[in-house]
Coordinates of C-alpha atoms in Angstrom, one line a residue:
Chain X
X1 CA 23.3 -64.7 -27.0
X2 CA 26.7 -66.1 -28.0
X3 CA 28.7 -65.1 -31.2
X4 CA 28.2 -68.7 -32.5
X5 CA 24.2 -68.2 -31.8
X6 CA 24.4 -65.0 -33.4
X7 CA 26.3 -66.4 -36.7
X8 CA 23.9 -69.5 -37.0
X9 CA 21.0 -66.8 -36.4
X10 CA 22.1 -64.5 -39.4
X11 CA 23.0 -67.4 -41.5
X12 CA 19.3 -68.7 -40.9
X13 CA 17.7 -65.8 -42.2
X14 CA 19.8 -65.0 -45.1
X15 CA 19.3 -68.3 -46.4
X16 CA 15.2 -67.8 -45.7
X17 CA 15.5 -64.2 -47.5
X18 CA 17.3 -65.1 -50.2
X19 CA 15.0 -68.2 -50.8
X20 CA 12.0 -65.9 -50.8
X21 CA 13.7 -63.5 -53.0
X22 CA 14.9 -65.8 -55.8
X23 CA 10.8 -67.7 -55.5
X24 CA 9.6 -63.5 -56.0
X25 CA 11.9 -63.3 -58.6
X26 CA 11.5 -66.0 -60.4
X27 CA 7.6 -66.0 -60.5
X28 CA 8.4 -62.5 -61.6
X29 CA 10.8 -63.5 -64.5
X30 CA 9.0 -66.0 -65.8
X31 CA 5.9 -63.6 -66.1
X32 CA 8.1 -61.2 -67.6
X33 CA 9.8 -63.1 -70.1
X34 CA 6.4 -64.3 -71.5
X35 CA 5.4 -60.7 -71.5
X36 CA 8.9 -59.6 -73.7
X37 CA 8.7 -62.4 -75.5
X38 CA 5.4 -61.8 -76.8
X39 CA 5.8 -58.1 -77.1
X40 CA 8.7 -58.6 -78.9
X41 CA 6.4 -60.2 -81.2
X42 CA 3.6 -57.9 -81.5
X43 CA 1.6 -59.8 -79.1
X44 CA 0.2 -59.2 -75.6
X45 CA 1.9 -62.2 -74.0
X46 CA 0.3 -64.0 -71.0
X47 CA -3.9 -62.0 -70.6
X48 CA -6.3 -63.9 -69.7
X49 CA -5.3 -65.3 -65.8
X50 CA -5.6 -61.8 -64.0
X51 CA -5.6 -58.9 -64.8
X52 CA -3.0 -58.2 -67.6
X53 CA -2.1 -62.0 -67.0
X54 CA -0.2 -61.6 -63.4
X55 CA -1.9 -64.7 -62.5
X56 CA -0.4 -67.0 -65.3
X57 CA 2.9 -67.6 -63.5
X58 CA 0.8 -69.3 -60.3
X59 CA -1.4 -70.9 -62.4
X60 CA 1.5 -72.9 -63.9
X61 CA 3.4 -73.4 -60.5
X62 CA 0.3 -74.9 -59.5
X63 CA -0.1 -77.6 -63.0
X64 CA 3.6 -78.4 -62.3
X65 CA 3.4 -79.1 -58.9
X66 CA 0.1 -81.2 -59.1
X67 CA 1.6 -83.4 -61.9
X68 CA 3.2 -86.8 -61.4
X69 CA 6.5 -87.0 -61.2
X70 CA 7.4 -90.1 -63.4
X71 CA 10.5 -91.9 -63.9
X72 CA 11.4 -93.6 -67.5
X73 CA 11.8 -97.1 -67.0
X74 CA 15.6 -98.1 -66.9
X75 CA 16.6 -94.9 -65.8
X76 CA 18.9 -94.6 -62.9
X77 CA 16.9 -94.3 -59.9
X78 CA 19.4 -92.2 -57.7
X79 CA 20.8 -90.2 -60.2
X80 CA 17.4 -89.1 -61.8
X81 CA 16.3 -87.5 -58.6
X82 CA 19.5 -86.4 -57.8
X83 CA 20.0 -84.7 -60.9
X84 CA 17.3 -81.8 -60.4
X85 CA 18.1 -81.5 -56.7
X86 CA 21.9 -80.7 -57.8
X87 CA 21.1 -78.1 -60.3
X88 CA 18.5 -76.2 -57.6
X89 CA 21.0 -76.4 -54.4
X90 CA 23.8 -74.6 -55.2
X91 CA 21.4 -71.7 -56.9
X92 CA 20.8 -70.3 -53.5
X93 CA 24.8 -70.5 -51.8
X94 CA 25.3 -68.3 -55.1
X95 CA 23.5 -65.5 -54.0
X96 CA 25.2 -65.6 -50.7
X97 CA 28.0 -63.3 -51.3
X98 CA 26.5 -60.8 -53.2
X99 CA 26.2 -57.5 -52.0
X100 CA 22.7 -56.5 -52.4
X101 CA 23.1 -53.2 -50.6
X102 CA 25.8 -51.5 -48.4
X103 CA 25.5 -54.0 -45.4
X104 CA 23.0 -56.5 -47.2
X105 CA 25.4 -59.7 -48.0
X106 CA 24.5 -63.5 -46.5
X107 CA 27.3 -64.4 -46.2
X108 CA 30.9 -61.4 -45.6
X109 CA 33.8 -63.8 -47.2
X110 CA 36.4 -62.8 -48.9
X111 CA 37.1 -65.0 -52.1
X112 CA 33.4 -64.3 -52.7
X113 CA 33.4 -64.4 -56.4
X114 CA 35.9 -67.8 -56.7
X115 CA 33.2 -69.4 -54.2
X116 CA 30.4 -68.3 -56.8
X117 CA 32.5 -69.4 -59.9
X118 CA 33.3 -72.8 -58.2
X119 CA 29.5 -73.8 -57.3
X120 CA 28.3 -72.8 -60.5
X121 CA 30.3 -75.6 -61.8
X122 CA 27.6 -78.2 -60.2
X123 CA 24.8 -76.7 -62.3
X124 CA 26.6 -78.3 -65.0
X125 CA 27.3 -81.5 -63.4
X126 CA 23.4 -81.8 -62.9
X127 CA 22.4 -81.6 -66.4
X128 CA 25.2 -84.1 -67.0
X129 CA 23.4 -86.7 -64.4
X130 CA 19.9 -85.8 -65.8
X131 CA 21.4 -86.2 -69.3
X132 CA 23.2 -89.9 -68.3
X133 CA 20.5 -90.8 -65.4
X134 CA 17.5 -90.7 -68.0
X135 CA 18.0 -93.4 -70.1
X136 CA 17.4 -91.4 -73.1
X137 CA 19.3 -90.2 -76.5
X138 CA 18.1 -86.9 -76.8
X139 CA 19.5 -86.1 -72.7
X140 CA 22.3 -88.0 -73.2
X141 CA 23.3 -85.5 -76.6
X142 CA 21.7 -82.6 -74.6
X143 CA 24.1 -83.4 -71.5
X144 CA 27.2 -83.7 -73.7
X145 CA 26.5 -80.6 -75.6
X146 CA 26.4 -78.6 -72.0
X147 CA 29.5 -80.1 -70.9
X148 CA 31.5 -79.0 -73.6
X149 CA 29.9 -75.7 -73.7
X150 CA 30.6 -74.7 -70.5
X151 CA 33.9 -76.3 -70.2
X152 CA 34.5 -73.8 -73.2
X153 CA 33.0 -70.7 -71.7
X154 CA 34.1 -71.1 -68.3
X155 CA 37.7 -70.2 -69.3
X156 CA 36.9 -66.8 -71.4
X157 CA 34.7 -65.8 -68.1
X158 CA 37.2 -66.9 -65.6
X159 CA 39.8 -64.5 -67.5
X160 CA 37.3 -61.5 -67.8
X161 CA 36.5 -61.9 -63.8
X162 CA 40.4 -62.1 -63.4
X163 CA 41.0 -59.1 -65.3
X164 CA 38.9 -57.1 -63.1
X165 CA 39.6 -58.3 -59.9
X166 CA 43.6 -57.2 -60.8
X167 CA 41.8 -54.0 -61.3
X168 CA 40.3 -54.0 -57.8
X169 CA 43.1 -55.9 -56.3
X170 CA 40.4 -57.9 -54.4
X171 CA 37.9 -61.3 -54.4
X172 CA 35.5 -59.8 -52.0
X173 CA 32.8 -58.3 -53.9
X174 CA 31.3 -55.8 -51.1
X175 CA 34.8 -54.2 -51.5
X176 CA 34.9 -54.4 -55.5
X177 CA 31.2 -52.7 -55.7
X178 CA 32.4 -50.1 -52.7
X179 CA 36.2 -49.4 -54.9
X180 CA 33.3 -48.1 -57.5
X181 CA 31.5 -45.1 -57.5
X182 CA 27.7 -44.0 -57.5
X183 CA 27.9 -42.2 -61.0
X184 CA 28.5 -44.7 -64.2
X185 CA 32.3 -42.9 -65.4
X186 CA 33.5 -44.8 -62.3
X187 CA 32.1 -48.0 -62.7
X188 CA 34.6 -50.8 -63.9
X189 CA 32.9 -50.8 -67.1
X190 CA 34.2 -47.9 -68.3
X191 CA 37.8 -49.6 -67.2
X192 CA 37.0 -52.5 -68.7
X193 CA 34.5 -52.5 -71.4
X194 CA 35.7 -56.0 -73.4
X195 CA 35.8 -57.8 -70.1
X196 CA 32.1 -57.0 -69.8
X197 CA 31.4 -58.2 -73.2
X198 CA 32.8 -61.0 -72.5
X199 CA 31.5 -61.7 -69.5
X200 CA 27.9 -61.2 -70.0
X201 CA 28.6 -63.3 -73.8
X202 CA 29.7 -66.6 -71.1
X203 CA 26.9 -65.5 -68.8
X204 CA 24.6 -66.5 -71.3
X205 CA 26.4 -69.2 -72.5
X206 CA 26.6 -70.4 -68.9
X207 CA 23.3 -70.3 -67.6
X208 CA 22.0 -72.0 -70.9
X209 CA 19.9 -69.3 -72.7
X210 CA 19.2 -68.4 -76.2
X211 CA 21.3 -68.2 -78.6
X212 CA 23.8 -70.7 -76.3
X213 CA 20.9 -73.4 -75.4
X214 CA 21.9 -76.3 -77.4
X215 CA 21.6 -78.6 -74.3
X216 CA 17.9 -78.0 -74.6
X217 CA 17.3 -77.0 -78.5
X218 CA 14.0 -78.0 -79.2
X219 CA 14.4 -78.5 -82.9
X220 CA 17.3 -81.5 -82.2
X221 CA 16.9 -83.0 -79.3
X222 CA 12.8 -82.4 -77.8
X223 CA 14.0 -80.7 -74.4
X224 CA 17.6 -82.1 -73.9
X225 CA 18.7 -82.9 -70.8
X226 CA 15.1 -82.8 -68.9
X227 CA 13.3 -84.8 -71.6
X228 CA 12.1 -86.9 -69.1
X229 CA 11.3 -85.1 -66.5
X230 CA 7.8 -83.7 -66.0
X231 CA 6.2 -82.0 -62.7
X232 CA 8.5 -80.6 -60.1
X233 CA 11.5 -82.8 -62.0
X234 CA 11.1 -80.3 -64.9
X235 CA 10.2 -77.3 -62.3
X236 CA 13.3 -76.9 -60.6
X237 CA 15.2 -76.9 -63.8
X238 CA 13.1 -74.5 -64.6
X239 CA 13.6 -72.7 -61.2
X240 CA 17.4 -73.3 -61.0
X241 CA 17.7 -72.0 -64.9
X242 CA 16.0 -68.5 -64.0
X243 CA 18.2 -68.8 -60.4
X244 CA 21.2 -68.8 -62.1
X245 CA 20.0 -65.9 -64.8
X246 CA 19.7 -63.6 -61.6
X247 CA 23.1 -65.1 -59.8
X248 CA 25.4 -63.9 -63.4
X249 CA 23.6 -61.0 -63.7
X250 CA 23.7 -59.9 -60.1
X251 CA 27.3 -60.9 -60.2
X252 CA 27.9 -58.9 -63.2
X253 CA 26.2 -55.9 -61.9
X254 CA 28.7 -55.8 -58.5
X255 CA 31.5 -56.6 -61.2
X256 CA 30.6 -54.1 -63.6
X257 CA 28.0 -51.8 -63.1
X258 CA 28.5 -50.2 -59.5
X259 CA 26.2 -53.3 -57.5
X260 CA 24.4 -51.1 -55.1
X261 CA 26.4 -47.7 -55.6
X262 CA 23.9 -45.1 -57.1
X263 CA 22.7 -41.6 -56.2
X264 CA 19.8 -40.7 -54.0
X265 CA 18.0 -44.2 -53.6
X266 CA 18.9 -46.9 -51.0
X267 CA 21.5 -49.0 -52.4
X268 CA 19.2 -52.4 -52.6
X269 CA 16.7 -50.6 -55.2
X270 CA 20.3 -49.5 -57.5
X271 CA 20.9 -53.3 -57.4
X272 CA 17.7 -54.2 -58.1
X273 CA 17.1 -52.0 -60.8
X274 CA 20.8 -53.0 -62.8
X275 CA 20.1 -56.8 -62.4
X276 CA 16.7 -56.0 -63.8
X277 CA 18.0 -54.4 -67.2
X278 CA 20.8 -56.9 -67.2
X279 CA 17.9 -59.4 -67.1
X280 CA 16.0 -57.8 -69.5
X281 CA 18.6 -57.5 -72.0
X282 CA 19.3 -61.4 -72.0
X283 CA 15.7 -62.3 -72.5
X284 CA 15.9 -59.6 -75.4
X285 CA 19.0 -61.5 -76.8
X286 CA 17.0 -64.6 -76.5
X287 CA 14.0 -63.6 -78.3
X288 CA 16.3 -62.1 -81.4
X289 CA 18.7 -64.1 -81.8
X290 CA 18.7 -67.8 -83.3
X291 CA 20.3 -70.6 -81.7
X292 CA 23.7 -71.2 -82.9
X293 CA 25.7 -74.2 -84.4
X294 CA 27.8 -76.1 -82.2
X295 CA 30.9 -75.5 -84.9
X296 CA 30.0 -71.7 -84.2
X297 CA 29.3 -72.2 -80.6
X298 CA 33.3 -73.8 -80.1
X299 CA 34.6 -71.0 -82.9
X300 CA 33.2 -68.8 -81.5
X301 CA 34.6 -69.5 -77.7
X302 CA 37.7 -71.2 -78.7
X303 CA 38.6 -68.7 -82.0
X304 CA 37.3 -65.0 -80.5
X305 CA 36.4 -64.8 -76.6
X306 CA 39.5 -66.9 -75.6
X307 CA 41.9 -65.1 -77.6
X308 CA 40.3 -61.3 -76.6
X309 CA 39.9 -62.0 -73.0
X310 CA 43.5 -63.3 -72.9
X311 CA 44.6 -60.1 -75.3
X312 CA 42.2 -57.9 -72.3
X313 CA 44.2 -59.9 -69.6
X314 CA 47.6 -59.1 -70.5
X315 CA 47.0 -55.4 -71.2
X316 CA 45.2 -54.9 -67.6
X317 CA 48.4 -56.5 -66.0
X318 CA 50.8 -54.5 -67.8
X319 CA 48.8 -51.3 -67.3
X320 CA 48.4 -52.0 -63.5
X321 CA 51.9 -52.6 -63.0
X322 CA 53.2 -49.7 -64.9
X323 CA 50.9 -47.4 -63.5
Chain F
X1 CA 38.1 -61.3 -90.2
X2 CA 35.9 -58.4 -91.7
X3 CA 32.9 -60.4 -92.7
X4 CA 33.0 -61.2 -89.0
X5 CA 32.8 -57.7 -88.0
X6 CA 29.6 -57.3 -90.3
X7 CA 28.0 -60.5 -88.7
X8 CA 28.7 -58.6 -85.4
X9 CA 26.5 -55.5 -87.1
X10 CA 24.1 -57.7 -87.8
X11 CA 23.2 -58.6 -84.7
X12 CA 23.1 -55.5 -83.3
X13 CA 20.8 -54.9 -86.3
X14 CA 18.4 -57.7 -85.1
X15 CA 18.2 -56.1 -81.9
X16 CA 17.0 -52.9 -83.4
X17 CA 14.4 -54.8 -85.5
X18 CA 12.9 -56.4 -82.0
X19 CA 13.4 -53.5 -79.9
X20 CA 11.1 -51.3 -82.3
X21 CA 8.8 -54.4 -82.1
X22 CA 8.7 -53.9 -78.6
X23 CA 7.6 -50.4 -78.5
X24 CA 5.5 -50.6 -81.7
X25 CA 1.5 -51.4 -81.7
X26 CA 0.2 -54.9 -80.8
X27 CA -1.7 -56.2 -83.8
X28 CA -3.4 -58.8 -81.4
X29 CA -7.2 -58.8 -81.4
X30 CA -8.4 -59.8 -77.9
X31 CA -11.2 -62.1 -79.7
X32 CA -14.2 -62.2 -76.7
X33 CA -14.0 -58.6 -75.7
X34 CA -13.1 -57.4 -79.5
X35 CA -13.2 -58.7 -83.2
X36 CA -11.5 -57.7 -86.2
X37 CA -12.5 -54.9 -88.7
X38 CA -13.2 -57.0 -91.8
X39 CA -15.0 -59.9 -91.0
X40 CA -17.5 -58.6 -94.3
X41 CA -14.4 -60.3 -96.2
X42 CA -15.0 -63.5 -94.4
X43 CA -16.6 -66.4 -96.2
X44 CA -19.0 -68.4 -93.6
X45 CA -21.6 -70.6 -94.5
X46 CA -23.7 -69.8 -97.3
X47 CA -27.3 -68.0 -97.0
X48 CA -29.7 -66.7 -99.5
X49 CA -30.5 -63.4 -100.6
X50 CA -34.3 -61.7 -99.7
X51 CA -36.1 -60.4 -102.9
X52 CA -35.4 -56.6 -102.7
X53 CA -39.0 -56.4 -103.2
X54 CA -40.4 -59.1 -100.9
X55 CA -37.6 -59.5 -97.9
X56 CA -39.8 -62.3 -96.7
X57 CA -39.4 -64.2 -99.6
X58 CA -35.8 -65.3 -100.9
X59 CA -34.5 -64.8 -104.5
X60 CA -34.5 -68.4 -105.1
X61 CA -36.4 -70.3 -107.9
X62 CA -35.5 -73.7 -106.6
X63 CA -34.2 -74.5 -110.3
X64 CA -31.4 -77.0 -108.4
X65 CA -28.6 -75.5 -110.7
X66 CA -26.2 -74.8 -107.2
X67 CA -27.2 -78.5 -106.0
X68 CA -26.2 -79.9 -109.2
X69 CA -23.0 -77.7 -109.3
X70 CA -21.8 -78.1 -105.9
X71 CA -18.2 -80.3 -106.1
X72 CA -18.8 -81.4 -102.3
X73 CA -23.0 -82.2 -102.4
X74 CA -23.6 -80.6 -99.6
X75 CA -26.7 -78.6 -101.1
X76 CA -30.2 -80.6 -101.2
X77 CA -32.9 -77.9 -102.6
X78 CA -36.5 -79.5 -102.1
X79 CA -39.2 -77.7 -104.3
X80 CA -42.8 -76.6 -103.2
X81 CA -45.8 -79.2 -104.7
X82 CA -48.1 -77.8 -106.3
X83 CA -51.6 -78.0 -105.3
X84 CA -53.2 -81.3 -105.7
X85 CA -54.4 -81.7 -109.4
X86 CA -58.3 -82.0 -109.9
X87 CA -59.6 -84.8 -112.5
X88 CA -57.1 -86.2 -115.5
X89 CA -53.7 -86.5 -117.2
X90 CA -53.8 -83.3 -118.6
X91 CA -54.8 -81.5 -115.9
X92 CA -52.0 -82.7 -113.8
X93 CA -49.5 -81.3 -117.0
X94 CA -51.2 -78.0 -116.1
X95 CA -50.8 -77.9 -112.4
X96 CA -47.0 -79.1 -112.8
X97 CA -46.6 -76.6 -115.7
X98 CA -48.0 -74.0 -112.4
X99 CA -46.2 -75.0 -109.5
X100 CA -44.8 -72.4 -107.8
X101 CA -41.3 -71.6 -108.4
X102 CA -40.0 -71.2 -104.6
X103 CA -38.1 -73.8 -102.4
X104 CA -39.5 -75.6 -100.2
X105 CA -36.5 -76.7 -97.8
X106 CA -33.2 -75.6 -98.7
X107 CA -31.0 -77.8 -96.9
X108 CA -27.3 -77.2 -96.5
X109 CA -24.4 -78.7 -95.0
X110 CA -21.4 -76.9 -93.8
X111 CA -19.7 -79.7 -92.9
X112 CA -19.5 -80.9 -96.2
X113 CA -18.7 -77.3 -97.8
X114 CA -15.5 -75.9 -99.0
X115 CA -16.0 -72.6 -99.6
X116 CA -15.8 -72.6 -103.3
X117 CA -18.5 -70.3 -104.0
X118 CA -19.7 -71.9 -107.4
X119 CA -23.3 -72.2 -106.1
X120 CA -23.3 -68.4 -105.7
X121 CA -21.6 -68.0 -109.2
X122 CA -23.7 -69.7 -110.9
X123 CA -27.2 -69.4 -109.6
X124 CA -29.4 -67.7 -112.6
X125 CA -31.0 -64.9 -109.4
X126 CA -27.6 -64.6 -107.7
X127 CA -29.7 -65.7 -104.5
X128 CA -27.0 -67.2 -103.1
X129 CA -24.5 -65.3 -101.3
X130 CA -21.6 -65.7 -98.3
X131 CA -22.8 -64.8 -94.8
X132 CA -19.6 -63.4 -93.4
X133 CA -20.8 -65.5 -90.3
X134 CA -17.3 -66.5 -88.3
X135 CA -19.1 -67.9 -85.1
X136 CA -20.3 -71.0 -85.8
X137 CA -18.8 -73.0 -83.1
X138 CA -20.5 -76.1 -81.7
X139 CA -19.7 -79.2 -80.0
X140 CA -22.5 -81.2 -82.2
X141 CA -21.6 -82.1 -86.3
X142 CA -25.6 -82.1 -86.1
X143 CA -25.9 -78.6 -85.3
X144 CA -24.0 -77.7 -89.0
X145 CA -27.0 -78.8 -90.9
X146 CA -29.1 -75.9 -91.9
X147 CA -32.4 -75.4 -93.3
X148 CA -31.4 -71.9 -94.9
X149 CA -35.2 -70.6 -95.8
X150 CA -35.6 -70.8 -91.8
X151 CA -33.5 -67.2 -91.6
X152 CA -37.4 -66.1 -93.6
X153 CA -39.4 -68.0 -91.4
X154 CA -38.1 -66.2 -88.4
X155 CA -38.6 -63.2 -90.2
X156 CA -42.2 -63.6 -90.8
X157 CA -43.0 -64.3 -86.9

């Protein structure tokens, strides 16, 4: 077999993996949230499909895919379709780059993390075409609201990412998880504990969870930007929503938390097992906290993240060139 | 800048509350396999009390003070006739005077009843009393219509 052949070949099958791992995940994360959400709650949470309620999940998979996908008249034919296409086709190039285990990365480049912060940006551009494409005022207000949300929180994420890479002195994130060590005193937490903060505060913001999801606050606007969508329209929102919870926390765990480095176990089961209580700690944020303001939202970016990731910036440049 | 820093608190806080939520007791009844403790507090339909001496007879007297009090009219209490009378006027004085003093039907309907328990406060016997009865599900208004002395006719079978 050629090189080329053998590129395509490995290409191929880490796109098929990393489908299949983000459809296991997913089925697995909406399950779980249910379950947190109603044990937060003093309930059981999903019982009666299965045993325990594993079954719920597929049950729902199969309503949404068996509904009819309607279109609102006067909405924009092309854009209304295209809209939850673009926010579930970049999901899967995210999870290319990162490391899930010593040798396990789809796809070896070296600006890995710019190439994840840079296609992220189109999950935002899709709710914007859902929001204008639907012909409605509730996705139109929803779609605004995300764009200046995550016009605000990119920049505060951006700096934290920054901060650490100066730290590392690389964008590949195989060699940022392997310039950490198995044990947690050597992860770049401990280096950089406010540029976590903030990080994992944009995360949310980013990927449109509670207490950031004013694009879809049910109490204003019905559902926001997907209003109108119902079947696999709404499901691959849906899909591409719980996609891009694993892509920030998995990013934040090579960042952060060691990625794969951990004692005795094979590296993919350390990642898995981070990602997992990075995952479980924002669906605990989002069934605590209420959803915020938009004046608090902006404060709240513009007044205290911007300024301390900035503060976080200069300090890890002066204290990597002076030492 | 200090009453920001307690805001922070707070949500740690919140966190705590949910996290011991997590790890405390569901308070969930799983309703087919299970029911709760203190469904005796429960106010179903009505029924009548037996006589504690007789349990195939009920307490009533059908004297028609719960129909009359009831706010929503859903009681309709139909007395037993007396034996026919034999010969004249005064005869049939005595045999009304001697009717028995039991209900013939007692006919109730839930659809039409709130709850408000003046039928069992007032009845003179206190014959009338809450059943405590929660499943009384049906895809039929019809079926909410009750002839209450039928609970004694089953008995007597």
């Amino acid at each position: 077999m050629s090189f080329a052949a053998i590129v395509w070949l490995k290409m191929i099958v880490a796109v098929v993996a990393t489908a299949l791992f983000v459809a296991v995940s997913v089925i697995f994360l909406v399950y779980l949230e249910r379950k947190v959400a109603g044990h937060v709650q003093r309930r059981p949470g999903p019982f009666e499909v299965g045993p325990h309620g594993i079954l719920q999940t597929f049950a729902d998979a199969v309503k949404l895919l068996s509904k009819q996908p309607l279109k609102p008249d006067g909405a924009d034919p092309i854009l209304f379709w295209l809209a939850p296409i673009a926010a579930f086709a970049p999901a899967l190039l995210l999870l290319m780059p990162v490391p899930f285990g010593p040798v396990l990365t789809g796809l070896e480049v070296n600006p890995g993390i710019l190439l994840i912060l840079s296609f992220s940006g189109m999950n935002v551009l899709a709710l914007c075409l859902a929001g204008w494409g639907s012909n409605n005022k509730w996705a139109l207000l929803g779609a605004a609201r995300s764009v200046a949300q995550a016009v605000g929180y990119e920049i505060p994420l951006l700096l934290a990412v920054l901060a650490v890479t100066f730290t590392s002195g690389t964008l590949n994130l195989s060699e940022m998880t392997a310039n950490q060590g198995p044990y947690p005193w050597r992860w770049n937490i401990v280096l950089q504990p406010l540029a976590f903060c903030i990080f994992f505060i944009c995360a949310v913001a980013e990927t449109n969870r509670n207490p950031f999801d004013l694009p879809e606050a049910e109490s204003e606007l019905t559902a926001g930007f997907h209003t109108e969508y119902s079947g696999m329209g709404f499901g691959l929102f849906f899909l591409a929503e719980y996609t891009n919870m694993i892509v920030v926390c998995s990013v934040c765990t090579s960042l952060f938390l060691g990625g794969w480095q951990g004692p005795f176990l094979p590296g993919f089961w350390w990642f898995l097992a981070k990602m997992y209580v990075l995952l479980l700690v924002m669906m605990w944020f989002r069934w605590t906290f209420p959803r915020l303001r938009f004046d608090q939202l902006l404060n709240l970016n513009w007044k205290w993240l911007l300024p301390l990731s900035l503060v976080n910036l200069v300090i890890t440049v002066l204290a990597v060139s002076l030492f | 800048m200090g009453e920001d820093v307690l805001e922070l608190w707070s949500l740690v806080k919140g966190l705590a509350v949910t996290g011991t939520f997590f790890f405390s007791r569901q308070v969930t009844v799983h309703y087919p396999r299970a029911v709760v403790d203190n469904l005796a507090t429960f106010r179903g339909p009505i029924e009548l009390s037996p006589d504690p001496e007789d349990s195939m007879r009920p307490l009533c007297i059908a004297c028609m003070t719960c129909a009359s009090t009831c706010p929503a009219g859903a009681i309709s209490v139909i007395r037993k006739k007396a034996p026919k009378a034999e010969g004249g006027k005064d005869d049939e004085k005595e045999v009304a005077r001697n009717a028995p003093k039991v209900p013939e039907k007692y006919l109730y309907d839930y659809t039409l009843c709130c709850q408000c328990g003046l039928c069992a406060e007032n009845c003179p016997k206190g014959a009338i009393r809450f059943s405590g009865n929660p499943f009384t599900a049906s895809p039929d208004k019809k079926d909410f219509t009750f002839d209450l002395l039928m609970k004694f006719e089953r008995n007597k079978d």
